[in-house]
Amino acid sequence: MGNRSESSDLDFILLGLFPGMKHVTFLVSAILLIYTVALAANSTLVLLIWADTRLHTPMYFLLSQLALMDLSLISSTVPKMAADFVSGRRNISRVACGVQIFFFLTLGIAECILITLMAYDRYVAICQPLRYALLMSQGVCWRMAALSWAGGALLSLVHTAYAMHFPVCDSKISHFLCEVMAILKLVCEDISAYEKAVVATSIGVLFIPLSFILTSYTLIFLAVLRMNSPEGRNKALATCSSHLAVVSLYFGPAMLVYMRPSSSHSPKLDQVLFMLAAILTPMLNPLIYSLRNKEVLGALSKLLGCCPNSH
C-alpha cells in the first residue's frame, strides 16, 4: 500500500480527450486516421524533396525541415493518447510528462522560428532575386535549420525544467497530453510571476516573428504588384498564399493558448486548440504545399511513373 501511495504521488493522471464525451471512440478513430494521413503526407514530401534534384532549392530544403517537425510533433502526442485510450491506462510519470512537454515545446518553437525564416526566404526570392544565391546559400540554409531546432530545444528546456520543479497539489491533468499551462494549474504556490514570464516569452516567440512575417509579406505583395509578367505574378502569389495559410494555422491556435492568462483557460477550448495545432495542422501543412505546387506534384507523378517500370 505504501508503495502504491508513493507512486501515485509521483505519477500524473491524464483525464484524456473531453472527459464525459459520449462518442470518444469515433473521435479517437478520426484522430488515428488524421495521424496516418499526416505520416504518409509528410514522409512522402520529405522523400520527394530528397529524391528529386529539381527540388534541391532553399525553399524546399526548409519545407522538408517543416515536414520533419510536423512528423515529430504529431508523433509526440497521438501514439500516447491512443495507447491510453485502448489500454484504459491514464497515468504518466513525472519524467515522462517532462519529456513530453520538452519535445512538444521544442517542436512548437522550432516551427515558429522556421516559418519565420521561410518568410525571409520568400522575401529574398521575390524582392532581391539577384542576391538570392548569395543570401540563401546551402550553408545559410543549414544554419537556419540548426537555429530552428537548437532555438526550440533551448527555450523548451528552460520552460520545462522550471515548470516541472514546482510542487503540485493535484495529480489530475485536464488534458490528453502533458502541457505547461495544464501543469501550472496544479501548482500549490503562487506562480503569477512565472505565468507572466510565460506570456512574455510567448509574445517574444509568437508576436515578434508574426510581425516580421507580416512585414515580409507586405513587401512581397508590393513587389508582386509591380511584376510585368502575369505568369510570374501568379506563381509568386500561389507560393506565398500556401505559406500564409500555414502561418495562420500555426500562429492562430498558439497565440490563443499561450498569450492568455491561465485564469481565462478552459480545458475544453484548450483541447480543441491543441487538436487543431498539434494534430490537424501537421496533416494539412504538406497537403497545402503539395496540392498548390506544380513542382511537388510533378515530382510525385515522376516518382509514381517510375514505379510501374521498376517491376
Short mmCIF file of C-alpha atoms in Angstrom, two decimals:
data_model
loop_
_atom_site.label_atom_id
_atom_site.label_comp_id
_atom_site.label_asym_id
_atom_site.label_seq_id
_atom_site.Cartn_x
_atom_site.Cartn_y
_atom_site.Cartn_z
CA MET A 1 0.00 0.00 0.00
CA GLY A 2 2.82 2.38 0.90
CA ASN A 3 4.46 1.91 -2.48
CA ARG A 4 1.19 2.50 -4.27
CA SER A 5 0.52 5.82 -2.49
CA GLU A 6 4.13 6.84 -3.14
CA SER A 7 3.85 6.06 -6.87
CA SER A 8 0.55 7.95 -7.09
CA ASP A 9 2.40 10.98 -5.68
CA LEU A 10 4.99 10.61 -8.44
CA ASP A 11 2.56 10.00 -11.31
CA PHE A 12 0.17 12.35 -13.06
CA ILE A 13 -3.21 11.21 -14.36
CA LEU A 14 -4.23 12.39 -17.83
CA LEU A 15 -8.01 12.75 -17.95
CA GLY A 16 -7.89 12.29 -21.73
CA LEU A 17 -9.96 13.69 -24.59
CA PHE A 18 -13.04 15.61 -23.45
CA PRO A 19 -13.90 13.62 -20.27
CA GLY A 20 -17.56 12.58 -20.25
CA MET A 21 -17.96 12.82 -24.03
CA LYS A 22 -20.18 10.06 -25.45
CA HIS A 23 -18.52 9.44 -28.82
CA VAL A 24 -14.85 9.41 -27.84
CA THR A 25 -14.26 6.16 -29.80
CA PHE A 26 -15.30 7.90 -33.02
CA LEU A 27 -13.08 10.91 -32.21
CA VAL A 28 -10.03 8.73 -31.45
CA SER A 29 -10.62 6.79 -34.71
CA ALA A 30 -10.75 10.08 -36.65
CA ILE A 31 -7.53 11.26 -34.95
CA LEU A 32 -5.77 7.98 -35.85
CA LEU A 33 -6.89 8.43 -39.46
CA ILE A 34 -5.51 12.00 -39.44
CA TYR A 35 -2.27 10.67 -37.92
CA THR A 36 -1.94 8.07 -40.69
CA VAL A 37 -2.51 10.72 -43.40
CA ALA A 38 -0.03 13.09 -41.70
CA LEU A 39 2.65 10.37 -41.52
CA ALA A 40 2.15 9.42 -45.17
CA ALA A 41 1.95 13.01 -46.48
CA ASN A 42 4.95 14.37 -44.57
CA SER A 43 7.09 11.28 -45.26
CA THR A 44 6.24 11.48 -48.97
CA LEU A 45 7.10 15.20 -49.06
CA VAL A 46 10.49 14.61 -47.39
CA LEU A 47 11.19 11.70 -49.77
CA LEU A 48 10.28 13.76 -52.87
CA ILE A 49 12.44 16.71 -51.80
CA TRP A 50 15.37 14.37 -51.08
CA ALA A 51 14.97 12.30 -54.28
CA ASP A 52 14.16 14.92 -56.94
CA THR A 53 17.06 17.23 -57.87
CA ARG A 54 14.61 19.87 -59.14
CA LEU A 55 13.50 20.32 -55.52
CA HIS A 56 17.05 20.83 -54.20
CA THR A 57 16.45 24.54 -53.55
CA PRO A 58 16.43 26.57 -50.30
CA MET A 59 12.61 26.82 -50.21
CA TYR A 60 12.15 23.05 -50.47
CA PHE A 61 15.00 22.34 -48.05
CA LEU A 62 13.23 24.49 -45.42
CA LEU A 63 9.92 22.82 -46.33
CA SER A 64 11.48 19.39 -45.72
CA GLN A 65 12.53 20.58 -42.25
CA LEU A 66 8.94 21.72 -41.58
CA ALA A 67 7.68 18.28 -42.66
CA LEU A 68 10.14 16.57 -40.28
CA MET A 69 8.98 18.84 -37.44
CA ASP A 70 5.32 18.10 -38.22
CA LEU A 71 6.06 14.35 -38.24
CA SER A 72 7.76 14.63 -34.84
CA LEU A 73 5.10 16.95 -33.38
CA ILE A 74 2.12 14.72 -34.15
CA SER A 75 4.11 11.63 -33.08
CA SER A 76 4.84 13.21 -29.69
CA THR A 77 1.12 13.25 -28.81
CA VAL A 78 -1.12 10.87 -30.79
CA PRO A 79 0.51 7.44 -30.10
CA LYS A 80 0.49 8.01 -26.31
CA MET A 81 -3.08 9.34 -26.39
CA ALA A 82 -4.30 6.37 -28.48
CA ALA A 83 -2.43 3.84 -26.30
CA ASP A 84 -4.03 5.36 -23.17
CA PHE A 85 -7.48 5.15 -24.75
CA VAL A 86 -7.09 1.49 -25.83
CA SER A 87 -5.49 0.30 -22.56
CA GLY A 88 -7.61 2.45 -20.24
CA ARG A 89 -4.37 3.45 -18.53
CA ARG A 90 -4.25 7.14 -17.66
CA ASN A 91 -1.14 7.63 -15.53
CA ILE A 92 2.13 9.13 -16.72
CA SER A 93 5.29 9.50 -14.62
CA ARG A 94 6.71 12.95 -13.88
CA VAL A 95 9.77 12.14 -16.00
CA ALA A 96 7.67 11.00 -18.98
CA CYS A 97 5.46 14.07 -18.53
CA GLY A 98 8.53 16.34 -18.54
CA VAL A 99 9.88 14.61 -21.66
CA GLN A 100 6.56 15.08 -23.50
CA ILE A 101 6.45 18.77 -22.54
CA PHE A 102 10.06 19.23 -23.68
CA PHE A 103 9.51 17.63 -27.11
CA PHE A 104 6.18 19.36 -27.68
CA LEU A 105 7.57 22.81 -26.83
CA THR A 106 10.82 22.18 -28.75
CA LEU A 107 8.93 21.33 -31.92
CA GLY A 108 6.37 24.12 -31.49
CA ILE A 109 9.04 26.82 -31.00
CA ALA A 110 11.26 25.33 -33.75
CA GLU A 111 8.34 25.51 -36.21
CA CYS A 112 7.74 29.13 -35.23
CA ILE A 113 11.38 30.04 -35.97
CA LEU A 114 11.40 28.01 -39.20
CA ILE A 115 8.15 29.51 -40.55
CA THR A 116 9.63 32.97 -39.93
CA LEU A 117 12.82 32.03 -41.82
CA MET A 118 10.67 30.64 -44.66
CA ALA A 119 9.06 34.09 -44.94
CA TYR A 120 12.56 35.61 -45.22
CA ASP A 121 13.38 33.09 -47.98
CA ARG A 122 10.30 34.18 -49.97
CA TYR A 123 11.13 37.85 -49.37
CA VAL A 124 14.67 37.42 -50.75
CA ALA A 125 13.45 35.30 -53.71
CA ILE A 126 10.86 37.87 -54.81
CA CYS A 127 12.26 41.22 -53.64
CA GLN A 128 16.02 40.58 -54.09
CA PRO A 129 16.25 37.83 -56.74
CA LEU A 130 19.76 38.84 -57.91
CA ARG A 131 21.16 38.31 -54.40
CA TYR A 132 19.16 35.13 -53.70
CA ALA A 133 22.00 32.65 -54.42
CA LEU A 134 24.29 34.58 -52.04
CA LEU A 135 21.79 35.25 -49.23
CA MET A 136 20.25 31.76 -49.33
CA SER A 137 23.33 29.59 -49.95
CA GLN A 138 23.44 25.95 -48.84
CA GLY A 139 25.46 26.91 -45.74
CA VAL A 140 22.89 29.57 -44.79
CA CYS A 141 20.05 27.03 -45.18
CA TRP A 142 21.77 24.52 -42.89
CA ARG A 143 22.40 27.27 -40.31
CA MET A 144 18.71 28.26 -40.49
CA ALA A 145 17.66 24.65 -39.85
CA ALA A 146 20.15 24.34 -36.96
CA LEU A 147 18.95 27.65 -35.46
CA SER A 148 15.32 26.45 -35.57
CA TRP A 149 15.98 23.09 -33.87
CA ALA A 150 18.52 24.43 -31.34
CA GLY A 151 16.48 27.55 -30.51
CA GLY A 152 13.40 25.42 -29.90
CA ALA A 153 15.30 22.95 -27.71
CA LEU A 154 16.97 25.66 -25.62
CA LEU A 155 13.82 27.67 -24.86
CA SER A 156 11.89 24.45 -24.26
CA LEU A 157 14.50 23.14 -21.82
CA VAL A 158 14.30 26.33 -19.73
CA HIS A 159 10.49 26.28 -19.53
CA THR A 160 10.20 22.52 -19.00
CA ALA A 161 12.76 22.44 -16.18
CA TYR A 162 11.23 25.45 -14.44
CA ALA A 163 7.59 24.33 -14.78
CA MET A 164 8.34 20.79 -13.57
CA HIS A 165 10.23 21.89 -10.43
CA PHE A 166 7.09 23.32 -8.76
CA PRO A 167 5.30 21.18 -6.11
CA VAL A 168 1.78 20.19 -7.21
CA CYS A 169 -1.37 19.81 -5.10
CA ASP A 170 -3.26 17.63 -7.56
CA SER A 171 -2.21 14.88 -9.97
CA LYS A 172 -5.13 15.11 -12.43
CA ILE A 173 -4.32 16.89 -15.71
CA SER A 174 -7.41 18.02 -17.65
CA HIS A 175 -5.83 17.24 -21.00
CA PHE A 176 -4.85 14.41 -23.36
CA LEU A 177 -1.17 15.36 -23.10
CA CYS A 178 1.28 16.85 -20.61
CA GLU A 179 1.38 20.56 -21.35
CA VAL A 180 2.93 23.51 -19.49
CA MET A 181 -0.24 25.55 -18.88
CA ALA A 182 -2.16 22.46 -17.70
CA ILE A 183 0.66 21.55 -15.25
CA LEU A 184 0.81 25.11 -13.88
CA LYS A 185 -2.87 24.85 -12.89
CA LEU A 186 -1.90 22.05 -10.44
CA VAL A 187 0.85 24.02 -8.68
CA CYS A 188 0.37 24.81 -4.98
CA GLU A 189 2.49 28.00 -4.88
CA ASP A 190 1.69 31.48 -6.16
CA ILE A 191 3.25 31.41 -9.62
CA SER A 192 1.72 34.58 -11.06
CA ALA A 193 5.24 35.95 -11.73
CA TYR A 194 6.19 32.84 -13.72
CA GLU A 195 2.87 32.88 -15.62
CA LYS A 196 3.65 36.47 -16.65
CA ALA A 197 7.09 35.27 -17.81
CA VAL A 198 5.40 32.54 -19.93
CA VAL A 199 3.11 35.14 -21.53
CA ALA A 200 6.11 37.47 -22.10
CA THR A 201 8.09 34.64 -23.73
CA SER A 202 5.07 33.78 -25.85
CA ILE A 203 4.88 37.38 -27.07
CA GLY A 204 8.58 37.16 -27.98
CA VAL A 205 8.29 33.74 -29.63
CA LEU A 206 4.97 34.37 -31.41
CA PHE A 207 4.21 38.07 -31.82
CA ILE A 208 7.67 39.29 -32.92
CA PRO A 209 8.07 36.57 -35.62
CA LEU A 210 4.47 37.18 -36.75
CA SER A 211 5.23 40.91 -37.11
CA PHE A 212 8.34 40.04 -39.14
CA ILE A 213 6.32 37.65 -41.35
CA LEU A 214 3.58 40.22 -41.99
CA THR A 215 6.20 42.88 -42.83
CA SER A 216 7.93 40.46 -45.23
CA TYR A 217 4.65 39.65 -46.98
CA THR A 218 3.64 43.31 -47.25
CA LEU A 219 6.93 43.97 -49.09
CA ILE A 220 6.42 40.81 -51.18
CA PHE A 221 2.91 41.80 -52.28
CA LEU A 222 4.09 45.29 -53.18
CA ALA A 223 6.86 43.71 -55.31
CA VAL A 224 4.39 41.24 -56.89
CA LEU A 225 2.05 44.08 -57.90
CA ARG A 226 4.95 45.69 -59.80
CA MET A 227 5.69 42.50 -61.80
CA ASN A 228 5.08 42.76 -65.54
CA SER A 229 4.66 39.02 -66.14
CA PRO A 230 1.19 37.64 -65.17
CA GLU A 231 2.71 34.13 -65.01
CA GLY A 232 5.43 35.26 -62.59
CA ARG A 233 2.85 37.14 -60.53
CA ASN A 234 0.56 34.11 -60.28
CA LYS A 235 3.42 31.75 -59.34
CA ALA A 236 4.64 34.13 -56.60
CA LEU A 237 1.11 34.55 -55.23
CA ALA A 238 0.47 30.76 -55.24
CA THR A 239 3.67 30.05 -53.27
CA CYS A 240 3.04 32.89 -50.81
CA SER A 241 -0.64 32.06 -50.26
CA SER A 242 0.35 28.48 -49.28
CA HIS A 243 2.85 29.84 -46.78
CA LEU A 244 0.34 32.35 -45.35
CA ALA A 245 -2.21 29.53 -44.88
CA VAL A 246 0.39 27.60 -42.83
CA VAL A 247 1.23 30.77 -40.85
CA SER A 248 -2.43 31.28 -39.88
CA LEU A 249 -2.88 27.58 -38.95
CA TYR A 250 0.18 27.72 -36.71
CA PHE A 251 0.01 31.16 -35.09
CA GLY A 252 -3.78 31.33 -34.53
CA PRO A 253 -4.14 28.47 -32.01
CA ALA A 254 -0.68 29.07 -30.46
CA MET A 255 -1.50 32.71 -29.65
CA LEU A 256 -4.88 31.75 -28.16
CA VAL A 257 -3.24 29.10 -25.92
CA TYR A 258 -0.09 30.88 -24.72
CA MET A 259 -0.95 34.59 -24.81
CA ARG A 260 -3.92 34.37 -22.45
CA PRO A 261 -3.63 34.38 -18.63
CA SER A 262 -4.23 30.92 -17.13
CA SER A 263 -7.36 32.16 -15.30
CA SER A 264 -9.14 32.50 -18.67
CA HIS A 265 -8.16 28.98 -19.84
CA SER A 266 -10.99 26.49 -20.38
CA PRO A 267 -9.89 22.81 -20.56
CA LYS A 268 -12.32 22.08 -23.44
CA LEU A 269 -11.23 25.10 -25.51
CA ASP A 270 -7.56 24.29 -24.86
CA GLN A 271 -8.08 20.71 -26.07
CA VAL A 272 -9.78 21.95 -29.26
CA LEU A 273 -6.90 24.39 -29.90
CA PHE A 274 -4.27 21.70 -29.26
CA MET A 275 -6.06 19.27 -31.56
CA LEU A 276 -6.02 21.95 -34.26
CA ALA A 277 -2.36 22.92 -33.72
CA ALA A 278 -0.76 19.57 -32.88
CA ILE A 279 -2.90 17.05 -34.80
CA LEU A 280 -4.77 18.72 -37.69
CA THR A 281 -2.09 21.22 -38.79
CA PRO A 282 0.68 18.59 -39.29
CA MET A 283 -1.69 16.80 -41.68
CA LEU A 284 -2.78 19.97 -43.52
CA ASN A 285 0.68 21.54 -43.98
CA PRO A 286 2.04 19.05 -46.56
CA LEU A 287 -1.32 18.99 -48.37
CA ILE A 288 -1.43 22.80 -48.58
CA TYR A 289 2.09 22.95 -50.01
CA SER A 290 1.72 19.92 -52.31
CA LEU A 291 -1.72 20.46 -53.84
CA ARG A 292 -0.95 24.09 -54.71
CA ASN A 293 2.55 23.36 -56.03
CA LYS A 294 3.17 22.16 -59.59
CA GLU A 295 6.82 21.27 -58.87
CA VAL A 296 5.91 18.95 -55.96
CA LEU A 297 3.05 17.39 -57.96
CA GLY A 298 5.45 16.96 -60.90
CA ALA A 299 7.99 15.21 -58.67
CA LEU A 300 5.23 12.96 -57.30
CA SER A 301 3.96 11.98 -60.76
CA LYS A 302 7.56 11.35 -61.84
CA LEU A 303 8.09 9.06 -58.82
CA LEU A 304 4.80 7.23 -59.41
CA GLY A 305 5.60 6.99 -63.11
CA CYS A 306 8.92 5.30 -62.30
CA CYS A 307 7.32 2.70 -60.05
CA PRO A 308 5.48 0.60 -62.70
CA ASN A 309 8.61 0.45 -64.87
CA SER A 310 10.67 -0.92 -62.00
CA HIS A 311 8.59 -4.14 -61.78
#
